[in-house]
Amino acid sequence: MKRFLPFVFVLFVFISGIVAGVMARGSAIHVYQQAQSKVQEYENLLIQAKNQNQEKEDDILYQVTGLDTSRKDRDDDIIEDLLSDVMSWETGEEYQQKRESLMQDYDLTENSRFLKTFMPELVVVTDQAGNSYNRIDTYGLHISFVNVDTYLTNVGDDGTYSYMGFVTWRTSDDLGNEIEHTDVVTCDVSENGDVLTLNGYSVAE
């Protein structure tokens, strides 16, 4: 029996080491989980603090300038939707229809700077056989809205916000030519979300 005592002792030490390792690993996992929980808790507190600070900044900005940041976000969406719709035609006929609709909806005339910048009059040429041609259909011209960066220029007493925006848009044709433009749009947006006094200016001018 005494012969086996050293072996039993070594086995006991080995098993004890395994048990201790498992317990230590379990303890480490528990500590790690606690740490993770604390980190998440601190992150949530940080987010809350940032939100509270943003609300305070917005309140101060509104008191000083009259600017309602949520209102500007709404107006940005309205302006972007308008420009995106203006630049969503595919054919000469669609272009004409959209242009006429735009003139009616926003009370624009042929001398409108917005039309001259973004939707100039489409020239139609008719040959002796009575066939009509325009640049859009002849060359396969396409246009696409990219983005607009707006800047508030005035807050009216009646709640009207005035904006200036840099519009990026892209023209292309069936030959593979592509040009990116940046021009300026100005407009007023009423408290009810109606777009007023729509104007455009070519940067190349």
Short mmCIF file of C-alpha atoms in Angstrom, two decimals:
data_model
loop_
_atom_site.label_atom_id
_atom_site.label_comp_id
_atom_site.label_asym_id
_atom_site.label_seq_id
_atom_site.Cartn_x
_atom_site.Cartn_y
_atom_site.Cartn_z
CA MET A 1 0.00 0.00 0.00
CA LYS A 2 2.85 2.35 0.83
CA ARG A 3 4.11 1.85 -2.73
CA PHE A 4 1.04 3.54 -4.08
CA LEU A 5 1.08 6.53 -1.72
CA PRO A 6 3.33 8.71 -3.95
CA PHE A 7 1.17 7.90 -6.95
CA VAL A 8 -2.04 8.73 -5.02
CA PHE A 9 -0.49 11.99 -3.83
CA VAL A 10 0.52 13.00 -7.36
CA LEU A 11 -2.95 12.09 -8.66
CA PHE A 12 -4.53 14.12 -5.88
CA VAL A 13 -2.37 17.14 -6.73
CA PHE A 14 -3.19 16.75 -10.45
CA ILE A 15 -6.94 16.51 -9.82
CA SER A 16 -6.78 19.40 -7.38
CA GLY A 17 -5.06 21.47 -10.05
CA ILE A 18 -7.76 20.65 -12.58
CA VAL A 19 -10.52 21.51 -10.10
CA ALA A 20 -8.78 24.75 -9.15
CA GLY A 21 -8.32 25.62 -12.84
CA VAL A 22 -12.00 25.00 -13.57
CA MET A 23 -13.00 27.09 -10.56
CA ALA A 24 -10.58 29.83 -11.56
CA ARG A 25 -11.90 29.78 -15.13
CA GLY A 26 -15.47 29.95 -13.87
CA SER A 27 -14.50 32.84 -11.62
CA ALA A 28 -12.78 34.61 -14.51
CA ILE A 29 -15.86 34.19 -16.73
CA HIS A 30 -18.03 35.58 -13.97
CA VAL A 31 -15.71 38.56 -13.52
CA TYR A 32 -15.66 39.13 -17.29
CA GLN A 33 -19.45 39.02 -17.45
CA GLN A 34 -19.68 41.50 -14.60
CA ALA A 35 -17.20 43.79 -16.36
CA GLN A 36 -19.19 43.55 -19.60
CA SER A 37 -22.35 44.43 -17.73
CA LYS A 38 -20.66 47.47 -16.19
CA VAL A 39 -19.31 48.61 -19.56
CA GLN A 40 -22.81 48.36 -21.07
CA GLU A 41 -24.20 50.28 -18.11
CA TYR A 42 -21.63 53.07 -18.56
CA GLU A 43 -22.28 53.18 -22.32
CA ASN A 44 -26.01 53.60 -21.68
CA LEU A 45 -25.31 56.38 -19.18
CA LEU A 46 -23.03 58.07 -21.71
CA ILE A 47 -25.71 57.90 -24.41
CA GLN A 48 -28.26 59.38 -22.01
CA ALA A 49 -25.86 62.18 -21.08
CA LYS A 50 -25.18 62.96 -24.77
CA ASN A 51 -28.91 63.04 -25.51
CA GLN A 52 -29.53 65.37 -22.58
CA ASN A 53 -26.68 67.63 -23.67
CA GLN A 54 -28.01 67.67 -27.25
CA GLU A 55 -31.47 68.61 -25.98
CA LYS A 56 -29.94 71.46 -23.94
CA GLU A 57 -27.94 72.65 -26.95
CA ASP A 58 -31.07 72.54 -29.12
CA ASP A 59 -33.03 74.52 -26.50
CA ILE A 60 -30.30 77.17 -26.28
CA LEU A 61 -30.05 77.35 -30.08
CA TYR A 62 -33.81 77.80 -30.34
CA GLN A 63 -33.83 80.54 -27.69
CA VAL A 64 -30.97 82.45 -29.33
CA THR A 65 -31.76 82.00 -33.04
CA GLY A 66 -35.30 80.65 -33.20
CA LEU A 67 -33.98 77.55 -34.97
CA ASP A 68 -35.85 74.32 -34.27
CA THR A 69 -33.45 71.52 -35.28
CA SER A 70 -36.25 68.97 -35.74
CA ARG A 71 -38.03 71.46 -37.99
CA LYS A 72 -34.90 71.88 -40.11
CA ASP A 73 -34.60 68.10 -40.43
CA ARG A 74 -38.18 68.01 -41.71
CA ASP A 75 -37.53 70.83 -44.17
CA ASP A 76 -34.37 69.13 -45.42
CA ASP A 77 -36.44 66.05 -46.27
CA ILE A 78 -39.02 68.21 -48.07
CA ILE A 79 -36.37 69.99 -50.17
CA GLU A 80 -34.59 66.73 -50.96
CA ASP A 81 -37.84 65.04 -52.03
CA LEU A 82 -38.68 68.01 -54.27
CA LEU A 83 -35.31 67.99 -56.03
CA SER A 84 -35.28 64.21 -56.34
CA ASP A 85 -38.72 64.33 -58.00
CA VAL A 86 -37.68 67.15 -60.36
CA MET A 87 -34.76 65.04 -61.54
CA SER A 88 -36.59 61.75 -62.06
CA TRP A 89 -37.64 61.93 -65.74
CA GLU A 90 -36.62 59.42 -68.42
CA THR A 91 -37.97 60.80 -71.72
CA GLY A 92 -38.58 64.14 -73.37
CA GLU A 93 -42.33 63.74 -72.84
CA GLU A 94 -41.85 63.04 -69.12
CA TYR A 95 -39.55 66.04 -68.86
CA GLN A 96 -42.18 68.33 -70.42
CA GLN A 97 -44.95 66.99 -68.19
CA LYS A 98 -42.87 67.32 -65.03
CA ARG A 99 -41.77 70.82 -66.00
CA GLU A 100 -45.35 71.99 -66.62
CA SER A 101 -46.48 70.43 -63.34
CA LEU A 102 -43.66 72.17 -61.50
CA MET A 103 -44.62 75.53 -63.00
CA GLN A 104 -48.22 75.09 -61.88
CA ASP A 105 -47.46 73.77 -58.40
CA TYR A 106 -44.92 76.47 -57.53
CA ASP A 107 -46.25 79.33 -59.66
CA LEU A 108 -43.12 79.50 -61.81
CA THR A 109 -42.80 81.35 -65.13
CA GLU A 110 -40.52 80.70 -68.09
CA ASN A 111 -38.19 83.36 -66.66
CA SER A 112 -37.87 81.46 -63.38
CA ARG A 113 -34.27 81.10 -62.33
CA PHE A 114 -35.06 77.67 -60.93
CA LEU A 115 -36.31 76.45 -64.31
CA LYS A 116 -33.40 78.02 -66.18
CA THR A 117 -30.96 76.30 -63.84
CA PHE A 118 -32.51 72.86 -63.36
CA MET A 119 -35.23 72.48 -66.04
CA PRO A 120 -34.60 74.77 -69.01
CA GLU A 121 -37.04 74.80 -71.91
CA LEU A 122 -36.69 71.72 -74.07
CA VAL A 123 -36.06 72.67 -77.69
CA VAL A 124 -38.03 70.51 -80.15
CA VAL A 125 -37.05 70.49 -83.83
CA THR A 126 -39.44 69.22 -86.53
CA ASP A 127 -38.12 68.11 -89.93
CA GLN A 128 -39.86 68.40 -93.30
CA ALA A 129 -41.44 65.00 -92.86
CA GLY A 130 -43.09 66.13 -89.65
CA ASN A 131 -40.82 64.14 -87.32
CA SER A 132 -40.02 65.87 -84.05
CA TYR A 133 -36.67 65.60 -82.26
CA ASN A 134 -35.35 66.80 -78.92
CA ARG A 135 -32.00 66.41 -77.21
CA ILE A 136 -33.30 64.12 -74.46
CA ASP A 137 -34.64 61.43 -76.76
CA THR A 138 -32.08 61.91 -79.53
CA TYR A 139 -29.01 61.53 -77.31
CA GLY A 140 -30.59 59.45 -74.54
CA LEU A 141 -29.99 62.13 -71.91
CA HIS A 142 -30.54 61.12 -68.28
CA ILE A 143 -30.36 63.05 -65.05
CA SER A 144 -30.06 61.93 -61.44
CA PHE A 145 -30.17 63.73 -58.13
CA VAL A 146 -27.14 63.09 -55.89
CA ASN A 147 -27.59 65.21 -52.75
CA VAL A 148 -28.23 68.69 -51.38
CA ASP A 149 -26.51 70.46 -48.49
CA THR A 150 -28.83 73.11 -47.04
CA TYR A 151 -28.04 76.13 -44.88
CA LEU A 152 -30.60 78.15 -42.96
CA THR A 153 -30.39 81.83 -43.89
CA ASN A 154 -33.36 83.31 -42.05
CA VAL A 155 -36.18 82.52 -39.61
CA GLY A 156 -39.27 84.62 -40.25
CA ASP A 157 -41.67 85.90 -37.62
CA ASP A 158 -44.41 83.81 -39.23
CA GLY A 159 -42.38 80.61 -38.82
CA THR A 160 -41.06 80.56 -42.39
CA TYR A 161 -37.54 79.19 -42.76
CA SER A 162 -35.36 80.41 -45.63
CA TYR A 163 -32.69 78.13 -47.07
CA MET A 164 -29.80 78.10 -49.47
CA GLY A 165 -28.65 74.70 -50.71
CA PHE A 166 -25.82 73.35 -52.81
CA VAL A 167 -27.33 70.75 -55.14
CA THR A 168 -25.20 68.00 -56.64
CA TRP A 169 -26.72 66.29 -59.68
CA ARG A 170 -25.47 64.15 -62.54
CA THR A 171 -26.21 64.11 -66.26
CA SER A 172 -25.35 61.26 -68.63
CA ASP A 173 -26.18 60.03 -72.13
CA ASP A 174 -26.29 56.79 -74.10
CA LEU A 175 -22.77 57.43 -75.45
CA GLY A 176 -21.33 57.02 -71.97
CA ASN A 177 -20.68 60.70 -71.27
CA GLU A 178 -21.28 61.73 -67.66
CA ILE A 179 -20.98 65.11 -65.95
CA GLU A 180 -21.55 66.02 -62.30
CA HIS A 181 -22.89 69.49 -61.55
CA THR A 182 -23.16 71.57 -58.39
CA ASP A 183 -25.64 74.45 -58.46
CA VAL A 184 -27.52 76.51 -55.90
CA VAL A 185 -31.16 76.39 -54.88
CA THR A 186 -32.89 78.87 -52.57
CA CYS A 187 -36.38 78.56 -51.15
CA ASP A 188 -38.64 79.30 -48.23
CA VAL A 189 -40.48 76.58 -46.34
CA SER A 190 -43.57 77.53 -44.37
CA GLU A 191 -44.45 76.22 -40.94
CA ASN A 192 -46.91 73.87 -42.64
CA GLY A 193 -44.23 72.45 -44.93
CA ASP A 194 -45.14 74.33 -48.12
CA VAL A 195 -42.21 75.26 -50.38
CA LEU A 196 -42.28 78.94 -51.39
CA THR A 197 -40.19 81.29 -53.57
CA LEU A 198 -38.24 78.57 -55.34
CA ASN A 199 -35.11 79.83 -57.14
CA GLY A 200 -31.98 78.35 -58.72
CA TYR A 201 -28.57 79.69 -59.62
CA SER A 202 -25.90 78.13 -61.79
CA VAL A 203 -22.47 78.08 -60.17
CA ALA A 204 -20.97 78.51 -63.66
CA GLU A 205 -22.62 81.91 -64.00
#
